[in-house]
Amino acid sequence: MEVRKEVEVDKLDALRLMAENFGNPLELVREAISNSYDAGANNIKITIKREPWEGLQRWIVKNLDDGAGMVLDEIPSNQNTGNIRNFFSLGKSMRKGETQGHAVGEKGLGIKIAFHSEYLNISTWAGGDFPLYKIRCYKPWARIFEGKLPEYEYEASADKGKPYDSHFTEIEIVGFYDNDGTHFRADEIDDYIRWFTKWGSFEERIRKHLLNEQAAIKLHLGKLRPPPSGFVTLIAPGDTSPRQIPFGHPFPDIGFDKIQPNEKLDTVISKLSGISFEDMVDRLEQAKKKHWRYIPKVGILKDIPDVTWQAIISVEGEDAKRNYNPYLRQRHRSEKYTYKAEDRYGLWFCKDFFCIHQPIMLQWRYSVKRANELVLKFY
Ligand SMILES: Nc1ncnc2c1ncn2[C@@H]1O[C@H](COP(=O)(O)OP(=O)(O)O)[C@@H](O)[C@H]1O
Ligand SMILES: [Mg+2]
């Protein structure tokens, strides 16, 4: 006799595992930005501050966006509209399949890390005649550890005294990740947003530098939503006024050097052959100040031909890097947020056009006639 059994899933354990450990509390900012982007937001305001909550100092992270908002049971007005139930459910997402090819979210997991907190407070309005929803979730993490599923309560108000002119979502998270605030300073968050969130996507660079439309279609860039025209406004410790972060990963402005745009790196280097070692060092010294254009590359995976990849290579001299990146460490140490070039520059693996995996340092050996071997290191 054949016996069939269903796979069993422990809901509580699944929730706990999702939100238990992560490398950096700023992942909350990454997930919130992804969701705002998916909701079609053009502007996001992120406020991070320490304030008393229930009598104790707590870190409070607030993410306000002008995206399409969320509904509960109503039929959403457009494909960007989010859903409150999905916000609180594991594995439920409206960002699935072809209907929203550009979406960063797809698994309904991302924002569940917010359960690792003491309090969630959400206001959202999908615009028009939709009600304004206020949702509260009290001590989700403590509940999980008491063996209970978190609960949320909501209030729908139809009154027209909407706090904003347009549809919006505001998510407030109190005491995230056991109230860990080690990374919550303006410089570090600013840098994190430009490198490790959807707001730091390099998709526009690829689009701009692709040779023709055909290549862009091959890249499926046509599916991406138009880049947000607004800013992330960041209000965080260390700043006296808000700072504004435009969409897209920063690159040095196109250089002033004589090297042809999109010239192959091999060609560039081989031009250096036949010159004296002193000349070469001199040229490299100069090259510090320069950079070569971004070199976009596209392809398909050899063994899985339905998977396409895109790459962008930006060769930047030391000074060129420093010109746009204020967080590169100078020789003297300082109290400010900084890092070494080799800790940040190198080969990155990306998803949705932003960095997700540790860089690999690239080294390139180059033999100079009659002289020593020269090792170029690329950070
Ligand atoms: N800022 C937001 N605006 C509108 N909807 C949102 C927002 N944040 C979350 N949501 C809703 O919550 C759901 C779950 O989010 P998440 O757990 O990050 O999974 P995913 O992004 O993969 O769908 C989203 O699918 C969306 O419906
Ligand atoms: Mg998400």
Tab-separated table of C-alpha atoms and ligand atoms in Angstrom:
chain	number	residue	atom	x	y	z
A	1	MET	CA	0.000	0.000	0.000
A	2	GLU	CA	1.262	3.417	-0.922
A	3	VAL	CA	1.510	5.929	1.891
A	4	ARG	CA	1.633	9.672	1.323
A	5	LYS	CA	2.752	12.233	3.813
A	6	GLU	CA	2.862	15.966	3.634
A	7	VAL	CA	6.036	17.818	4.478
A	8	GLU	CA	5.740	19.470	7.875
A	9	VAL	CA	6.808	23.021	8.589
A	10	ASP	CA	7.149	24.526	12.035
A	11	LYS	CA	5.825	28.052	11.500
A	12	LEU	CA	7.386	29.508	14.601
A	13	ASP	CA	10.772	28.017	13.919
A	14	ALA	CA	10.704	29.191	10.315
A	15	LEU	CA	9.962	32.739	11.474
A	16	ARG	CA	12.643	32.663	14.111
A	17	LEU	CA	15.272	31.376	11.690
A	18	MET	CA	14.429	34.102	9.188
A	19	ALA	CA	15.066	36.893	11.639
A	20	GLU	CA	17.563	35.440	14.055
A	21	ASN	CA	21.041	36.288	12.804
A	22	PHE	CA	22.461	38.550	10.195
A	23	GLY	CA	25.720	40.280	9.535
A	24	ASN	CA	24.700	43.894	9.720
A	25	PRO	CA	21.616	45.588	11.194
A	26	LEU	CA	21.627	47.821	8.123
A	27	GLU	CA	20.099	44.897	6.250
A	28	LEU	CA	16.842	46.298	7.564
A	29	VAL	CA	17.489	49.438	5.528
A	30	ARG	CA	18.294	47.286	2.490
A	31	GLU	CA	15.014	45.365	2.724
A	32	ALA	CA	12.935	48.476	3.361
A	33	ILE	CA	14.481	50.200	0.329
A	34	SER	CA	13.851	47.132	-1.858
A	35	ASN	CA	10.201	47.146	-0.867
A	36	SER	CA	9.818	50.897	-1.433
A	37	TYR	CA	11.402	50.487	-4.863
A	38	ASP	CA	9.018	47.628	-5.686
A	39	ALA	CA	6.108	49.807	-4.619
A	40	GLY	CA	7.184	52.314	-7.284
A	41	ALA	CA	8.497	54.918	-4.839
A	42	ASN	CA	10.403	57.906	-6.186
A	43	ASN	CA	11.265	59.277	-2.771
A	44	ILE	CA	12.156	57.600	0.479
A	45	LYS	CA	12.805	59.258	3.788
A	46	ILE	CA	14.808	57.244	6.280
A	47	THR	CA	15.037	58.504	9.838
A	48	ILE	CA	17.172	56.775	12.439
A	49	LYS	CA	17.261	58.066	15.977
A	50	ARG	CA	17.505	57.023	19.605
A	51	GLU	CA	14.559	57.938	21.760
A	52	PRO	CA	12.792	56.692	24.835
A	53	TRP	CA	10.203	54.022	24.161
A	54	GLU	CA	8.305	52.541	27.092
A	55	GLY	CA	10.763	54.318	29.371
A	56	LEU	CA	13.990	53.016	27.825
A	57	GLN	CA	16.283	54.410	25.134
A	58	ARG	CA	15.556	52.612	21.894
A	59	TRP	CA	16.822	52.857	18.327
A	60	ILE	CA	13.943	53.762	16.055
A	61	VAL	CA	14.182	53.251	12.309
A	62	LYS	CA	11.544	54.876	10.143
A	63	ASN	CA	11.094	54.331	6.400
A	64	LEU	CA	8.595	56.567	4.638
A	65	ASP	CA	8.012	56.203	0.899
A	66	ASP	CA	5.740	57.693	-1.745
A	67	GLY	CA	5.140	54.281	-3.316
A	68	ALA	CA	1.732	52.775	-4.096
A	69	GLY	CA	0.908	51.884	-0.477
A	70	MET	CA	-0.741	48.724	0.835
A	71	VAL	CA	-4.264	47.341	0.879
A	72	LEU	CA	-5.848	44.592	2.973
A	73	ASP	CA	-8.666	42.826	1.106
A	74	GLU	CA	-9.414	45.458	-1.494
A	75	ILE	CA	-8.543	44.976	-5.125
A	76	PRO	CA	-5.348	46.943	-5.592
A	77	SER	CA	-5.388	49.874	-7.959
A	78	ASN	CA	-2.187	48.915	-9.709
A	79	GLN	CA	0.526	46.279	-9.773
A	80	ASN	CA	2.775	48.246	-7.450
A	81	THR	CA	0.266	48.204	-4.611
A	82	GLY	CA	1.427	46.103	-1.678
A	83	ASN	CA	-0.544	44.006	0.753
A	84	ILE	CA	-0.676	44.151	4.549
A	85	ARG	CA	-1.221	40.399	4.970
A	86	ASN	CA	1.814	39.699	2.822
A	87	PHE	CA	3.832	42.125	4.897
A	88	PHE	CA	3.208	39.930	7.931
A	89	SER	CA	3.254	36.531	6.212
A	90	LEU	CA	6.214	34.335	5.515
A	91	GLY	CA	6.572	33.403	1.866
A	92	LYS	CA	3.691	35.465	0.502
A	93	SER	CA	4.539	38.037	-2.089
A	94	MET	CA	2.773	39.891	-4.829
A	95	ARG	CA	6.092	40.553	-6.471
A	96	LYS	CA	6.119	37.202	-8.204
A	97	GLY	CA	6.233	36.147	-11.819
A	98	GLU	CA	6.012	38.117	-14.993
A	99	THR	CA	3.545	40.711	-13.769
A	100	GLN	CA	6.343	42.547	-12.010
A	101	GLY	CA	9.510	41.627	-13.808
A	102	HIS	CA	11.435	44.492	-12.279
A	103	ALA	CA	10.728	43.692	-8.657
A	104	VAL	CA	13.576	43.087	-6.266
A	105	GLY	CA	11.369	41.131	-3.870
A	106	GLU	CA	9.910	37.832	-4.962
A	107	LYS	CA	9.954	35.427	-2.068
A	108	GLY	CA	7.982	37.229	0.581
A	109	LEU	CA	10.831	36.848	3.049
A	110	GLY	CA	12.772	40.109	3.051
A	111	ILE	CA	11.055	42.367	5.546
A	112	LYS	CA	10.416	39.519	7.997
A	113	ILE	CA	13.741	40.446	9.596
A	114	ALA	CA	11.749	43.337	11.093
A	115	PHE	CA	10.133	40.810	13.451
A	116	HIS	CA	13.432	40.925	15.315
A	117	SER	CA	12.277	44.027	17.155
A	118	GLU	CA	10.120	45.299	19.971
A	119	TYR	CA	7.469	47.149	18.077
A	120	LEU	CA	6.304	47.714	14.495
A	121	ASN	CA	4.130	50.649	13.644
A	122	ILE	CA	2.883	51.061	10.077
A	123	SER	CA	0.724	53.638	8.349
A	124	THR	CA	-0.193	53.168	4.733
A	125	TRP	CA	-2.553	54.598	2.184
A	126	ALA	CA	-3.038	53.260	-1.346
A	127	GLY	CA	-4.493	56.572	-2.499
A	128	GLY	CA	-7.950	57.544	-3.804
A	129	ASP	CA	-10.853	56.019	-1.885
A	130	PHE	CA	-8.789	53.410	-0.113
A	131	PRO	CA	-8.816	53.679	3.663
A	132	LEU	CA	-5.811	54.849	5.599
A	133	TYR	CA	-4.517	51.852	7.549
A	134	LYS	CA	-2.677	52.013	10.831
A	135	ILE	CA	-1.121	48.740	11.876
A	136	ARG	CA	0.671	47.853	15.098
A	137	CYS	CA	2.601	44.750	16.027
A	138	TYR	CA	3.698	44.590	19.636
A	139	LYS	CA	6.830	42.688	20.757
A	140	PRO	CA	6.997	40.274	17.810
A	141	TRP	CA	10.398	38.885	18.793
A	142	ALA	CA	9.526	38.316	22.431
A	143	ARG	CA	6.364	36.504	21.366
A	144	ILE	CA	8.266	34.164	19.053
A	145	PHE	CA	10.442	33.204	21.992
A	146	GLU	CA	7.397	32.591	24.169
A	147	GLY	CA	6.315	30.099	21.515
A	148	LYS	CA	3.584	32.309	20.112
A	149	LEU	CA	3.166	33.721	16.625
A	150	PRO	CA	3.346	37.521	16.472
A	151	GLU	CA	0.021	39.306	16.171
A	152	TYR	CA	-0.878	42.572	14.556
A	153	GLU	CA	-3.856	44.836	14.930
A	154	TYR	CA	-5.098	47.362	12.443
A	155	GLU	CA	-7.471	50.243	12.180
A	156	ALA	CA	-8.959	51.473	8.933
A	157	SER	CA	-10.008	55.065	8.801
A	158	ALA	CA	-11.947	56.569	5.966
A	159	ASP	CA	-11.493	60.146	7.043
A	160	LYS	CA	-10.066	62.490	4.498
A	161	GLY	CA	-7.571	64.090	6.834
A	162	LYS	CA	-4.798	62.124	5.212
A	163	PRO	CA	-1.357	62.981	6.520
A	164	TYR	CA	0.138	63.138	3.021
A	165	ASP	CA	-1.020	64.246	-0.410
A	166	SER	CA	-0.100	61.071	-2.193
A	167	HIS	CA	-0.246	57.347	-1.465
A	168	PHE	CA	2.496	56.323	0.937
A	169	THR	CA	3.805	53.723	3.344
A	170	GLU	CA	5.518	54.516	6.605
A	171	ILE	CA	7.137	51.753	8.593
A	172	GLU	CA	8.545	52.370	12.041
A	173	ILE	CA	10.658	49.725	13.744
A	174	VAL	CA	11.562	50.086	17.417
A	175	GLY	CA	14.493	48.265	19.086
A	176	PHE	CA	15.551	46.375	15.980
A	177	TYR	CA	18.001	43.483	16.435
A	178	ASP	CA	18.152	43.696	20.216
A	179	ASN	CA	18.502	47.459	19.952
A	180	ASP	CA	21.900	47.190	18.244
A	181	GLY	CA	22.893	50.629	17.001
A	182	THR	CA	26.553	50.028	16.176
A	183	HIS	CA	26.177	50.843	12.465
A	184	PHE	CA	23.657	53.637	12.814
A	185	ARG	CA	25.708	56.686	11.865
A	186	ALA	CA	24.961	58.863	8.883
A	187	ASP	CA	28.207	58.301	6.948
A	188	GLU	CA	28.047	54.556	7.208
A	189	ILE	CA	24.374	54.357	6.277
A	190	ASP	CA	24.928	56.716	3.337
A	191	ASP	CA	27.773	54.521	2.072
A	192	TYR	CA	25.749	51.348	2.656
A	193	ILE	CA	22.826	52.700	0.648
A	194	ARG	CA	25.074	53.541	-2.329
A	195	TRP	CA	26.745	50.104	-2.398
A	196	PHE	CA	24.482	47.513	-0.873
A	197	THR	CA	20.898	48.484	-1.592
A	198	LYS	CA	18.712	48.808	-4.671
A	199	TRP	CA	19.220	52.586	-4.461
A	200	GLY	CA	22.876	51.921	-5.356
A	201	SER	CA	21.998	50.004	-8.516
A	202	PHE	CA	24.331	50.404	-11.493
A	203	GLU	CA	21.621	49.538	-14.020
A	204	GLU	CA	21.550	53.048	-15.497
A	205	ARG	CA	25.281	52.895	-16.305
A	206	ILE	CA	24.799	49.664	-18.202
A	207	ARG	CA	21.813	51.085	-20.067
A	208	LYS	CA	23.630	54.305	-20.980
A	209	HIS	CA	26.751	52.628	-22.220
A	210	LEU	CA	25.193	49.804	-24.144
A	211	LEU	CA	25.898	50.171	-27.791
A	212	ASN	CA	22.404	49.623	-29.106
A	213	GLU	CA	18.815	48.935	-28.224
A	214	GLN	CA	19.196	45.338	-29.243
A	215	ALA	CA	21.734	44.756	-26.517
A	216	ALA	CA	19.473	46.475	-23.988
A	217	ILE	CA	16.590	44.192	-24.864
A	218	LYS	CA	18.847	41.172	-24.568
A	219	LEU	CA	19.673	42.376	-21.094
A	220	HIS	CA	15.997	42.550	-20.168
A	221	LEU	CA	16.617	46.093	-19.071
A	222	GLY	CA	13.371	46.931	-20.798
A	223	LYS	CA	11.640	45.201	-17.910
A	224	LEU	CA	13.165	47.442	-15.272
A	225	ARG	CA	11.065	50.277	-13.969
A	226	PRO	CA	12.322	53.743	-14.888
A	227	PRO	CA	14.917	54.883	-12.360
A	228	PRO	CA	13.445	56.772	-9.401
A	229	SER	CA	13.736	60.484	-10.066
A	230	GLY	CA	13.794	61.510	-6.413
A	231	PHE	CA	16.082	60.933	-3.480
A	232	VAL	CA	16.604	58.927	-0.373
A	233	THR	CA	16.558	61.574	2.311
A	234	LEU	CA	18.581	60.372	5.260
A	235	ILE	CA	18.291	61.722	8.764
A	236	ALA	CA	20.715	59.916	11.040
A	237	PRO	CA	23.120	60.417	13.951
A	238	GLY	CA	26.173	62.498	13.119
A	239	ASP	CA	24.417	64.912	10.781
A	240	THR	CA	22.915	68.263	11.608
A	241	SER	CA	20.807	68.391	8.464
A	242	PRO	CA	19.234	65.743	6.204
A	243	ARG	CA	21.300	64.445	3.308
A	244	GLN	CA	19.956	63.496	-0.085
A	245	ILE	CA	21.105	60.457	-1.991
A	246	PRO	CA	20.275	60.193	-5.699
A	247	PHE	CA	19.500	56.834	-7.316
A	248	GLY	CA	22.434	54.860	-8.730
A	249	HIS	CA	25.862	53.680	-7.723
A	250	PRO	CA	28.485	56.443	-7.809
A	251	PHE	CA	31.226	56.244	-10.419
A	252	PRO	CA	33.872	58.836	-11.262
A	253	ASP	CA	32.818	61.224	-13.980
A	254	ILE	CA	34.022	60.265	-17.399
A	255	GLY	CA	37.739	61.022	-17.421
A	256	PHE	CA	39.801	63.575	-19.148
A	257	ASP	CA	42.496	61.158	-20.258
A	258	LYS	CA	43.428	60.297	-23.799
A	259	ILE	CA	42.398	56.699	-23.595
A	260	GLN	CA	39.522	55.807	-25.852
A	261	PRO	CA	36.232	55.030	-24.181
A	262	ASN	CA	35.501	51.313	-23.961
A	263	GLU	CA	38.994	50.469	-25.115
A	264	LYS	CA	40.028	46.993	-24.055
A	265	LEU	CA	42.212	46.938	-20.981
A	266	ASP	CA	44.731	44.702	-22.803
A	267	THR	CA	45.114	47.306	-25.511
A	268	VAL	CA	45.599	50.018	-22.948
A	269	ILE	CA	48.311	48.087	-21.135
A	270	SER	CA	50.047	46.868	-24.286
A	271	LYS	CA	50.505	50.438	-25.376
A	272	LEU	CA	52.837	50.756	-22.431
A	273	SER	CA	55.220	48.122	-23.856
A	274	GLY	CA	58.542	49.228	-25.170
A	275	ILE	CA	58.980	52.108	-22.782
A	276	SER	CA	61.543	52.293	-20.037
A	277	PHE	CA	60.704	51.147	-16.549
A	278	GLU	CA	61.101	54.703	-15.242
A	279	ASP	CA	58.691	55.962	-17.859
A	280	MET	CA	56.286	53.261	-16.957
A	281	VAL	CA	56.343	54.111	-13.262
A	282	ASP	CA	55.907	57.720	-14.190
A	283	ARG	CA	52.891	56.885	-16.287
A	284	LEU	CA	51.391	54.784	-13.564
A	285	GLU	CA	51.882	57.667	-11.183
A	286	GLN	CA	49.846	59.778	-13.565
A	287	ALA	CA	47.313	57.034	-14.020
A	288	LYS	CA	46.504	57.338	-10.332
A	289	LYS	CA	44.614	60.477	-11.102
A	290	LYS	CA	42.718	58.945	-13.962
A	291	HIS	CA	40.316	56.272	-14.747
A	292	TRP	CA	39.051	54.496	-17.778
A	293	ARG	CA	35.497	54.417	-18.792
A	294	TYR	CA	33.127	51.764	-17.586
A	295	ILE	CA	33.277	48.716	-19.769
A	296	PRO	CA	29.894	47.005	-19.813
A	297	LYS	CA	29.906	43.340	-20.685
A	298	VAL	CA	27.018	40.970	-21.187
A	299	GLY	CA	26.710	37.270	-21.805
A	300	ILE	CA	24.901	34.043	-21.069
A	301	LEU	CA	26.072	31.290	-18.759
A	302	LYS	CA	27.798	28.553	-20.708
A	303	ASP	CA	26.068	25.662	-19.003
A	304	ILE	CA	22.739	27.381	-18.340
A	305	PRO	CA	22.129	29.414	-21.501
A	306	ASP	CA	18.813	30.860	-20.348
A	307	VAL	CA	20.651	32.773	-17.630
A	308	THR	CA	22.111	36.086	-18.737
A	309	TRP	CA	24.760	38.054	-16.896
A	310	GLN	CA	25.875	41.650	-17.072
A	311	ALA	CA	29.104	43.155	-15.808
A	312	ILE	CA	30.536	46.591	-15.511
A	313	ILE	CA	34.227	47.225	-15.100
A	314	SER	CA	35.394	50.608	-13.927
A	315	VAL	CA	39.118	51.173	-13.759
A	316	GLU	CA	39.759	54.011	-11.346
A	317	GLY	CA	43.040	55.544	-10.289
A	318	GLU	CA	43.538	56.282	-6.602
A	319	ASP	CA	42.790	59.970	-6.883
A	320	ALA	CA	39.816	59.315	-9.126
A	321	LYS	CA	38.378	57.078	-6.407
A	322	ARG	CA	39.003	59.623	-3.699
A	323	ASN	CA	37.325	62.332	-5.719
A	324	TYR	CA	33.919	60.753	-5.363
A	325	ASN	CA	34.353	58.450	-2.372
A	326	PRO	CA	34.845	60.380	0.884
A	327	TYR	CA	35.075	57.181	2.922
A	328	LEU	CA	38.367	55.921	1.543
A	329	ARG	CA	40.901	55.921	4.354
A	330	GLN	CA	43.597	58.570	4.204
A	331	ARG	CA	47.018	57.817	5.606
A	332	HIS	CA	46.237	59.177	9.033
A	333	ARG	CA	43.646	57.386	11.091
A	334	SER	CA	40.550	59.217	12.103
A	335	GLU	CA	37.434	58.787	14.137
A	336	LYS	CA	35.341	59.051	11.028
A	337	TYR	CA	33.798	56.148	9.157
A	338	THR	CA	36.407	54.989	6.613
A	339	TYR	CA	37.680	51.816	4.976
A	340	LYS	CA	40.704	50.717	3.003
A	341	ALA	CA	40.525	50.559	-0.790
A	342	GLU	CA	41.275	46.849	-0.809
A	343	ASP	CA	38.418	46.162	1.583
A	344	ARG	CA	35.927	47.643	-0.818
A	345	TYR	CA	37.173	47.635	-4.405
A	346	GLY	CA	37.563	44.432	-6.381
A	347	LEU	CA	35.295	41.993	-8.128
A	348	TRP	CA	31.798	41.993	-6.691
A	349	PHE	CA	28.937	39.649	-7.333
A	350	CYS	CA	25.656	41.466	-7.645
A	351	LYS	CA	21.961	40.697	-7.700
A	352	ASP	CA	19.436	43.192	-9.030
A	353	PHE	CA	22.466	45.328	-9.988
A	354	PHE	CA	23.821	45.907	-6.494
A	355	CYS	CA	26.677	44.302	-4.560
A	356	ILE	CA	25.883	41.296	-2.438
A	357	HIS	CA	29.068	39.268	-2.170
A	358	GLN	CA	32.529	40.059	-0.820
A	359	PRO	CA	35.006	41.357	-3.371
A	360	ILE	CA	37.839	39.331	-4.789
A	361	MET	CA	41.024	41.277	-5.246
A	362	LEU	CA	42.316	41.183	-8.790
A	363	GLN	CA	46.003	41.022	-9.552
A	364	TRP	CA	47.558	41.309	-12.916
A	365	ARG	CA	51.171	40.440	-13.647
A	366	TYR	CA	52.758	42.378	-16.383
A	367	SER	CA	56.263	41.753	-17.697
A	368	VAL	CA	58.307	44.682	-18.770
A	369	LYS	CA	61.072	44.042	-21.292
A	370	ARG	CA	64.506	43.740	-19.693
A	371	ALA	CA	63.154	45.029	-16.420
A	372	ASN	CA	61.416	43.616	-13.389
A	373	GLU	CA	58.052	42.063	-13.421
A	374	LEU	CA	55.438	44.556	-12.442
A	375	VAL	CA	52.367	43.538	-10.531
A	376	LEU	CA	49.317	45.682	-10.971
A	377	LYS	CA	46.766	45.301	-8.258
A	378	PHE	CA	43.219	46.272	-8.945
A	379	TYR	CA	41.057	47.299	-6.039
B	1	LIG	N1	6.999	49.985	1.385
B	1	LIG	C1	6.046	49.146	0.969
B	1	LIG	N2	5.055	49.559	0.148
B	1	LIG	C2	4.096	48.712	-0.281
B	1	LIG	N3	4.037	47.401	0.054
B	1	LIG	C3	4.982	46.911	0.876
B	1	LIG	C4	6.034	47.746	1.381
B	1	LIG	N4	6.827	46.988	2.182
B	1	LIG	C5	6.314	45.745	2.159
B	1	LIG	N5	5.200	45.684	1.387
B	1	LIG	C6	4.345	44.488	1.171
B	1	LIG	O1	4.840	43.442	1.999
B	1	LIG	C7	5.110	42.268	1.201
B	1	LIG	C8	6.201	41.438	1.817
B	1	LIG	O2	7.474	42.082	1.755
B	1	LIG	P1	8.784	41.204	1.847
B	1	LIG	O3	8.746	40.340	3.063
B	1	LIG	O4	9.969	42.115	1.735
B	1	LIG	O5	8.717	40.218	0.588
B	1	LIG	P2	8.805	40.566	-0.997
B	1	LIG	O6	9.441	41.904	-1.125
B	1	LIG	O7	9.642	39.449	-1.552
B	1	LIG	O8	7.395	40.521	-1.516
B	1	LIG	C9	5.417	42.812	-0.195
B	1	LIG	O9	5.184	41.841	-1.210
B	1	LIG	C10	4.418	43.981	-0.271
B	1	LIG	O10	3.133	43.497	-0.635
B	2	MG	MG	11.096	42.628	-0.085
